[in-house]
Amino acid sequence: AMRAGPPCTRGWSARQGELESKEVTAKKSSQQPMFLIAIPQLGDPNFVRSVVLILHHDGEGAFGLVVNHPIELTLGAFAREHSMACHSRVRDVPVLRGGPVEPTRGWILHEDGELAEREDVLPGLAVSGSMESLTHLLAEGTSMRLLLGYAGWGEGQLEHEMAQGSWLTVEADPKHVLVTPASECWNAILREMGVDPARLAIGTGIH
């Protein structure tokens, strides 16, 4: 008998302007969702001053979304391109680059706990991926972030990077996804952790 698969977060593909529903496995994890905070010495241009919301992490690998890398596109412009209604409250919110993997696939992080197609990440934060959800959230003007692409790690890869000190970790907080401006997110989380971003940036490390 086939075992039921893990819960999936559906992401859609925006290839050639068409939005096509796709699926990516985002298995529920017993761990508290966390932020990975990239240190400047990480050296990977994909993750410069990144804050990554890890949605799943187990022995097979990890899946996350970078929540602080805006691209030159707003939700309003995106909605116009795809003939979707967009509430004025979210019209000027930038679309985010969620990571280097599959940059035409999208996810929505939002605060609508009543939406049918969603996975709850934390109280006040859920992830969705269907076109129906995106259409509804844009029209309602719900506090949301649209992310294109994701960050993925293979078996043991993230553990190795963490052991090398490439990332700081802290419990995830919805406000840094939905409220804190992307340009301030990295600094704000470090300050809350008691880390001086300026000292970290010049490579003195944490003492």
PDB file of C-alpha atoms in Angstrom:
ATOM      1  CA  ALA A   1       0.000   0.000   0.000  1.00  0.00           C
ATOM      2  CA  MET A   2       1.227   3.514  -0.742  1.00  0.00           C
ATOM      3  CA  ARG A   3       1.817   5.727   2.236  1.00  0.00           C
ATOM      4  CA  ALA A   4       0.281   9.156   2.138  1.00  0.00           C
ATOM      5  CA  GLY A   5       2.837  11.755   1.192  1.00  0.00           C
ATOM      6  CA  PRO A   6       3.779  14.692   3.377  1.00  0.00           C
ATOM      7  CA  PRO A   7       1.763  17.908   3.298  1.00  0.00           C
ATOM      8  CA  CYS A   8       2.724  19.965   0.277  1.00  0.00           C
ATOM      9  CA  THR A   9       2.960  23.663  -0.206  1.00  0.00           C
ATOM     10  CA  ARG A  10       1.925  24.395  -3.747  1.00  0.00           C
ATOM     11  CA  GLY A  11       4.026  26.913  -5.611  1.00  0.00           C
ATOM     12  CA  TRP A  12       3.081  28.270  -9.021  1.00  0.00           C
ATOM     13  CA  SER A  13       5.344  28.844 -11.970  1.00  0.00           C
ATOM     14  CA  ALA A  14       5.410  32.215 -13.725  1.00  0.00           C
ATOM     15  CA  ARG A  15       7.304  31.010 -16.814  1.00  0.00           C
ATOM     16  CA  GLN A  16       6.709  33.194 -19.895  1.00  0.00           C
ATOM     17  CA  GLY A  17       4.084  35.200 -18.066  1.00  0.00           C
ATOM     18  CA  GLU A  18       1.880  32.160 -17.494  1.00  0.00           C
ATOM     19  CA  LEU A  19       1.094  31.071 -13.974  1.00  0.00           C
ATOM     20  CA  GLU A  20       1.056  27.319 -13.754  1.00  0.00           C
ATOM     21  CA  SER A  21       0.358  25.438 -10.545  1.00  0.00           C
ATOM     22  CA  LYS A  22       3.256  23.333  -9.293  1.00  0.00           C
ATOM     23  CA  GLU A  23       3.959  21.469  -6.096  1.00  0.00           C
ATOM     24  CA  VAL A  24       6.995  21.356  -3.891  1.00  0.00           C
ATOM     25  CA  THR A  25       7.296  19.251  -0.804  1.00  0.00           C
ATOM     26  CA  ALA A  26       7.406  21.359   2.358  1.00  0.00           C
ATOM     27  CA  LYS A  27       6.997  18.729   5.024  1.00  0.00           C
ATOM     28  CA  LYS A  28       5.830  19.726   8.442  1.00  0.00           C
ATOM     29  CA  SER A  29       8.674  19.706  10.901  1.00  0.00           C
ATOM     30  CA  SER A  30       8.398  19.334  14.641  1.00  0.00           C
ATOM     31  CA  GLN A  31      11.021  22.041  15.026  1.00  0.00           C
ATOM     32  CA  GLN A  32      10.122  25.640  15.736  1.00  0.00           C
ATOM     33  CA  PRO A  33      10.508  27.581  12.460  1.00  0.00           C
ATOM     34  CA  MET A  34      13.732  29.577  12.522  1.00  0.00           C
ATOM     35  CA  PHE A  35      15.511  32.368  10.752  1.00  0.00           C
ATOM     36  CA  LEU A  36      18.969  31.777   9.342  1.00  0.00           C
ATOM     37  CA  ILE A  37      20.963  35.004   9.392  1.00  0.00           C
ATOM     38  CA  ALA A  38      23.824  35.059   6.886  1.00  0.00           C
ATOM     39  CA  ILE A  39      27.129  36.361   8.203  1.00  0.00           C
ATOM     40  CA  PRO A  40      29.065  38.581   5.763  1.00  0.00           C
ATOM     41  CA  GLN A  41      31.863  36.020   5.519  1.00  0.00           C
ATOM     42  CA  LEU A  42      29.492  33.421   4.017  1.00  0.00           C
ATOM     43  CA  GLY A  43      30.798  34.405   0.589  1.00  0.00           C
ATOM     44  CA  ASP A  44      27.797  33.169  -1.437  1.00  0.00           C
ATOM     45  CA  PRO A  45      26.434  36.077  -3.530  1.00  0.00           C
ATOM     46  CA  ASN A  46      22.957  34.493  -3.400  1.00  0.00           C
ATOM     47  CA  PHE A  47      22.811  35.040   0.351  1.00  0.00           C
ATOM     48  CA  VAL A  48      24.463  38.405   1.039  1.00  0.00           C
ATOM     49  CA  ARG A  49      22.898  39.724   4.274  1.00  0.00           C
ATOM     50  CA  SER A  50      20.087  37.241   3.851  1.00  0.00           C
ATOM     51  CA  VAL A  51      17.410  36.358   6.364  1.00  0.00           C
ATOM     52  CA  VAL A  52      16.055  32.914   5.465  1.00  0.00           C
ATOM     53  CA  LEU A  53      12.829  31.574   6.948  1.00  0.00           C
ATOM     54  CA  ILE A  54      13.388  27.807   7.221  1.00  0.00           C
ATOM     55  CA  LEU A  55      10.063  26.069   6.596  1.00  0.00           C
ATOM     56  CA  HIS A  56      11.362  22.520   6.734  1.00  0.00           C
ATOM     57  CA  HIS A  57      14.573  20.888   7.914  1.00  0.00           C
ATOM     58  CA  ASP A  58      15.218  17.190   8.465  1.00  0.00           C
ATOM     59  CA  GLY A  59      17.779  14.497   7.643  1.00  0.00           C
ATOM     60  CA  GLU A  60      17.002  14.754   3.935  1.00  0.00           C
ATOM     61  CA  GLY A  61      17.679  18.465   3.622  1.00  0.00           C
ATOM     62  CA  ALA A  62      16.155  21.885   4.182  1.00  0.00           C
ATOM     63  CA  PHE A  63      13.754  24.252   2.410  1.00  0.00           C
ATOM     64  CA  GLY A  64      13.440  27.972   3.090  1.00  0.00           C
ATOM     65  CA  LEU A  65      12.529  31.392   1.728  1.00  0.00           C
ATOM     66  CA  VAL A  66      14.740  34.498   1.789  1.00  0.00           C
ATOM     67  CA  VAL A  67      12.482  37.202   3.232  1.00  0.00           C
ATOM     68  CA  ASN A  68      14.600  40.348   2.727  1.00  0.00           C
ATOM     69  CA  HIS A  69      15.739  40.527  -0.918  1.00  0.00           C
ATOM     70  CA  PRO A  70      13.306  42.759  -2.867  1.00  0.00           C
ATOM     71  CA  ILE A  71      13.374  42.808  -6.660  1.00  0.00           C
ATOM     72  CA  GLU A  72      12.441  45.632  -9.039  1.00  0.00           C
ATOM     73  CA  LEU A  73       8.775  44.671  -9.083  1.00  0.00           C
ATOM     74  CA  THR A  74       5.850  45.638  -6.863  1.00  0.00           C
ATOM     75  CA  LEU A  75       2.729  43.629  -6.110  1.00  0.00           C
ATOM     76  CA  GLY A  76       0.724  46.222  -8.010  1.00  0.00           C
ATOM     77  CA  ALA A  77       2.871  45.846 -11.137  1.00  0.00           C
ATOM     78  CA  PHE A  78       2.809  42.072 -10.818  1.00  0.00           C
ATOM     79  CA  ALA A  79      -0.985  42.093 -10.522  1.00  0.00           C
ATOM     80  CA  ARG A  80      -1.315  44.316 -13.618  1.00  0.00           C
ATOM     81  CA  GLU A  81       0.939  41.980 -15.626  1.00  0.00           C
ATOM     82  CA  HIS A  82      -1.320  39.059 -14.763  1.00  0.00           C
ATOM     83  CA  SER A  83      -4.678  40.910 -14.995  1.00  0.00           C
ATOM     84  CA  MET A  84      -5.374  40.529 -11.275  1.00  0.00           C
ATOM     85  CA  ALA A  85      -7.004  43.000  -8.898  1.00  0.00           C
ATOM     86  CA  CYS A  86      -4.692  44.503  -6.277  1.00  0.00           C
ATOM     87  CA  HIS A  87      -5.784  46.414  -3.178  1.00  0.00           C
ATOM     88  CA  SER A  88      -4.139  49.820  -2.694  1.00  0.00           C
ATOM     89  CA  ARG A  89      -2.826  48.708   0.719  1.00  0.00           C
ATOM     90  CA  VAL A  90      -0.365  46.277  -0.863  1.00  0.00           C
ATOM     91  CA  ARG A  91       0.165  47.893  -4.280  1.00  0.00           C
ATOM     92  CA  ASP A  92       3.629  49.272  -3.449  1.00  0.00           C
ATOM     93  CA  VAL A  93       4.908  46.223  -1.535  1.00  0.00           C
ATOM     94  CA  PRO A  94       7.972  44.823  -3.340  1.00  0.00           C
ATOM     95  CA  VAL A  95       8.055  41.281  -4.633  1.00  0.00           C
ATOM     96  CA  LEU A  96      10.890  39.322  -2.990  1.00  0.00           C
ATOM     97  CA  ARG A  97      13.514  36.962  -4.375  1.00  0.00           C
ATOM     98  CA  GLY A  98      12.885  33.904  -2.232  1.00  0.00           C
ATOM     99  CA  GLY A  99      16.080  32.144  -3.243  1.00  0.00           C
ATOM    100  CA  PRO A 100      18.229  30.969  -6.149  1.00  0.00           C
ATOM    101  CA  VAL A 101      16.301  27.754  -6.888  1.00  0.00           C
ATOM    102  CA  GLU A 102      13.485  27.823  -9.471  1.00  0.00           C
ATOM    103  CA  PRO A 103      13.159  31.626  -9.664  1.00  0.00           C
ATOM    104  CA  THR A 104       9.906  31.397 -11.643  1.00  0.00           C
ATOM    105  CA  ARG A 105       8.094  29.531  -8.875  1.00  0.00           C
ATOM    106  CA  GLY A 106       6.243  31.545  -6.252  1.00  0.00           C
ATOM    107  CA  TRP A 107       5.024  31.403  -2.674  1.00  0.00           C
ATOM    108  CA  ILE A 108       3.007  33.762  -0.517  1.00  0.00           C
ATOM    109  CA  LEU A 109       3.724  34.415   3.155  1.00  0.00           C
ATOM    110  CA  HIS A 110       0.723  36.097   4.803  1.00  0.00           C
ATOM    111  CA  GLU A 111      -1.362  36.542   7.951  1.00  0.00           C
ATOM    112  CA  ASP A 112      -4.735  35.177   6.748  1.00  0.00           C
ATOM    113  CA  GLY A 113      -5.448  32.261   9.088  1.00  0.00           C
ATOM    114  CA  GLU A 114      -8.821  31.579   7.433  1.00  0.00           C
ATOM    115  CA  LEU A 115      -7.527  30.913   3.923  1.00  0.00           C
ATOM    116  CA  ALA A 116      -8.429  27.372   2.828  1.00  0.00           C
ATOM    117  CA  GLU A 117      -5.146  26.645   0.998  1.00  0.00           C
ATOM    118  CA  ARG A 118      -2.422  27.373   3.519  1.00  0.00           C
ATOM    119  CA  GLU A 119       0.086  25.854   5.892  1.00  0.00           C
ATOM    120  CA  ASP A 120       0.440  27.610   9.227  1.00  0.00           C
ATOM    121  CA  VAL A 121       4.073  28.464   9.944  1.00  0.00           C
ATOM    122  CA  LEU A 122       3.658  30.378  13.201  1.00  0.00           C
ATOM    123  CA  PRO A 123       0.758  32.161  14.896  1.00  0.00           C
ATOM    124  CA  GLY A 124       0.121  35.105  12.560  1.00  0.00           C
ATOM    125  CA  LEU A 125       2.079  33.659   9.632  1.00  0.00           C
ATOM    126  CA  ALA A 126       1.061  31.136   6.974  1.00  0.00           C
ATOM    127  CA  VAL A 127       2.409  30.044   3.592  1.00  0.00           C
ATOM    128  CA  SER A 128       0.275  29.473   0.476  1.00  0.00           C
ATOM    129  CA  GLY A 129       1.067  28.761  -3.131  1.00  0.00           C
ATOM    130  CA  SER A 130      -2.035  28.522  -5.303  1.00  0.00           C
ATOM    131  CA  MET A 131      -3.192  31.091  -7.841  1.00  0.00           C
ATOM    132  CA  GLU A 132      -6.567  31.187  -6.078  1.00  0.00           C
ATOM    133  CA  SER A 133      -4.869  32.171  -2.820  1.00  0.00           C
ATOM    134  CA  LEU A 134      -2.737  34.817  -4.499  1.00  0.00           C
ATOM    135  CA  THR A 135      -5.749  36.325  -6.277  1.00  0.00           C
ATOM    136  CA  HIS A 136      -7.722  36.469  -3.017  1.00  0.00           C
ATOM    137  CA  LEU A 137      -4.887  37.946  -0.928  1.00  0.00           C
ATOM    138  CA  LEU A 138      -4.050  40.643  -3.499  1.00  0.00           C
ATOM    139  CA  ALA A 139      -7.687  41.701  -3.789  1.00  0.00           C
ATOM    140  CA  GLU A 140      -8.212  41.757  -0.011  1.00  0.00           C
ATOM    141  CA  GLY A 141      -5.019  43.697   0.669  1.00  0.00           C
ATOM    142  CA  THR A 142      -3.976  41.225   3.352  1.00  0.00           C
ATOM    143  CA  SER A 143      -0.542  41.793   4.872  1.00  0.00           C
ATOM    144  CA  MET A 144       1.537  39.552   2.623  1.00  0.00           C
ATOM    145  CA  ARG A 145       4.827  38.954   0.840  1.00  0.00           C
ATOM    146  CA  LEU A 146       5.125  37.338  -2.587  1.00  0.00           C
ATOM    147  CA  LEU A 147       8.397  35.441  -3.079  1.00  0.00           C
ATOM    148  CA  LEU A 148       9.842  34.072  -6.322  1.00  0.00           C
ATOM    149  CA  GLY A 149      12.282  31.191  -6.007  1.00  0.00           C
ATOM    150  CA  TYR A 150      13.407  29.365  -2.879  1.00  0.00           C
ATOM    151  CA  ALA A 151      16.498  28.222  -1.010  1.00  0.00           C
ATOM    152  CA  GLY A 152      17.208  24.504  -0.788  1.00  0.00           C
ATOM    153  CA  TRP A 153      19.903  22.389   0.839  1.00  0.00           C
ATOM    154  CA  GLY A 154      20.641  18.712   0.281  1.00  0.00           C
ATOM    155  CA  GLU A 155      21.228  16.087   2.929  1.00  0.00           C
ATOM    156  CA  GLY A 156      23.658  17.352   5.565  1.00  0.00           C
ATOM    157  CA  GLN A 157      24.514  20.513   3.580  1.00  0.00           C
ATOM    158  CA  LEU A 158      22.928  23.068   5.896  1.00  0.00           C
ATOM    159  CA  GLU A 159      24.299  21.319   8.993  1.00  0.00           C
ATOM    160  CA  HIS A 160      27.766  21.573   7.446  1.00  0.00           C
ATOM    161  CA  GLU A 161      27.372  25.305   6.726  1.00  0.00           C
ATOM    162  CA  MET A 162      26.072  25.910  10.245  1.00  0.00           C
ATOM    163  CA  ALA A 163      28.993  23.986  11.759  1.00  0.00           C
ATOM    164  CA  GLN A 164      31.343  26.251   9.800  1.00  0.00           C
ATOM    165  CA  GLY A 165      29.688  29.285  11.381  1.00  0.00           C
ATOM    166  CA  SER A 166      28.214  30.591   8.118  1.00  0.00           C
ATOM    167  CA  TRP A 167      24.796  31.227   9.667  1.00  0.00           C
ATOM    168  CA  LEU A 168      23.386  32.548  12.906  1.00  0.00           C
ATOM    169  CA  THR A 169      20.035  31.105  13.954  1.00  0.00           C
ATOM    170  CA  VAL A 170      17.159  32.611  15.903  1.00  0.00           C
ATOM    171  CA  GLU A 171      13.498  31.774  16.419  1.00  0.00           C
ATOM    172  CA  ALA A 172      11.420  33.159  13.560  1.00  0.00           C
ATOM    173  CA  ASP A 173       9.169  36.168  14.182  1.00  0.00           C
ATOM    174  CA  PRO A 174       6.286  37.031  11.787  1.00  0.00           C
ATOM    175  CA  LYS A 175       6.882  40.774  12.212  1.00  0.00           C
ATOM    176  CA  HIS A 176      10.224  40.513  10.389  1.00  0.00           C
ATOM    177  CA  VAL A 177       8.473  38.850   7.467  1.00  0.00           C
ATOM    178  CA  LEU A 178       5.373  41.046   7.195  1.00  0.00           C
ATOM    179  CA  VAL A 179       6.207  44.351   8.919  1.00  0.00           C
ATOM    180  CA  THR A 180       9.937  45.123   9.021  1.00  0.00           C
ATOM    181  CA  PRO A 181      11.062  46.696   5.706  1.00  0.00           C
ATOM    182  CA  ALA A 182      13.282  44.276   3.782  1.00  0.00           C
ATOM    183  CA  SER A 183      16.175  46.744   3.776  1.00  0.00           C
ATOM    184  CA  GLU A 184      16.179  46.856   7.607  1.00  0.00           C
ATOM    185  CA  CYS A 185      15.422  43.200   8.354  1.00  0.00           C
ATOM    186  CA  TRP A 186      18.991  41.835   8.659  1.00  0.00           C
ATOM    187  CA  ASN A 187      20.142  44.662  10.948  1.00  0.00           C
ATOM    188  CA  ALA A 188      16.966  44.592  13.057  1.00  0.00           C
ATOM    189  CA  ILE A 189      17.158  40.866  13.818  1.00  0.00           C
ATOM    190  CA  LEU A 190      20.868  41.030  14.655  1.00  0.00           C
ATOM    191  CA  ARG A 191      20.262  43.932  17.055  1.00  0.00           C
ATOM    192  CA  GLU A 192      17.490  41.958  18.776  1.00  0.00           C
ATOM    193  CA  MET A 193      20.011  39.126  19.173  1.00  0.00           C
ATOM    194  CA  GLY A 194      22.449  41.537  20.818  1.00  0.00           C
ATOM    195  CA  VAL A 195      24.826  41.471  17.855  1.00  0.00           C
ATOM    196  CA  ASP A 196      26.253  44.721  16.455  1.00  0.00           C
ATOM    197  CA  PRO A 197      25.759  44.489  12.658  1.00  0.00           C
ATOM    198  CA  ALA A 198      28.672  46.893  12.039  1.00  0.00           C
ATOM    199  CA  ARG A 199      31.122  44.723  13.997  1.00  0.00           C
ATOM    200  CA  LEU A 200      29.857  41.620  12.235  1.00  0.00           C
ATOM    201  CA  ALA A 201      30.205  43.300   8.846  1.00  0.00           C
ATOM    202  CA  ILE A 202      33.900  44.087   9.272  1.00  0.00           C
ATOM    203  CA  GLY A 203      34.660  40.520  10.152  1.00  0.00           C
ATOM    204  CA  THR A 204      35.485  40.768  13.849  1.00  0.00           C
ATOM    205  CA  GLY A 205      33.025  37.974  14.538  1.00  0.00           C
ATOM    206  CA  ILE A 206      31.004  37.505  17.679  1.00  0.00           C
ATOM    207  CA  HIS A 207      32.719  37.680  21.057  1.00  0.00           C
TER     208      HIS A 207
END
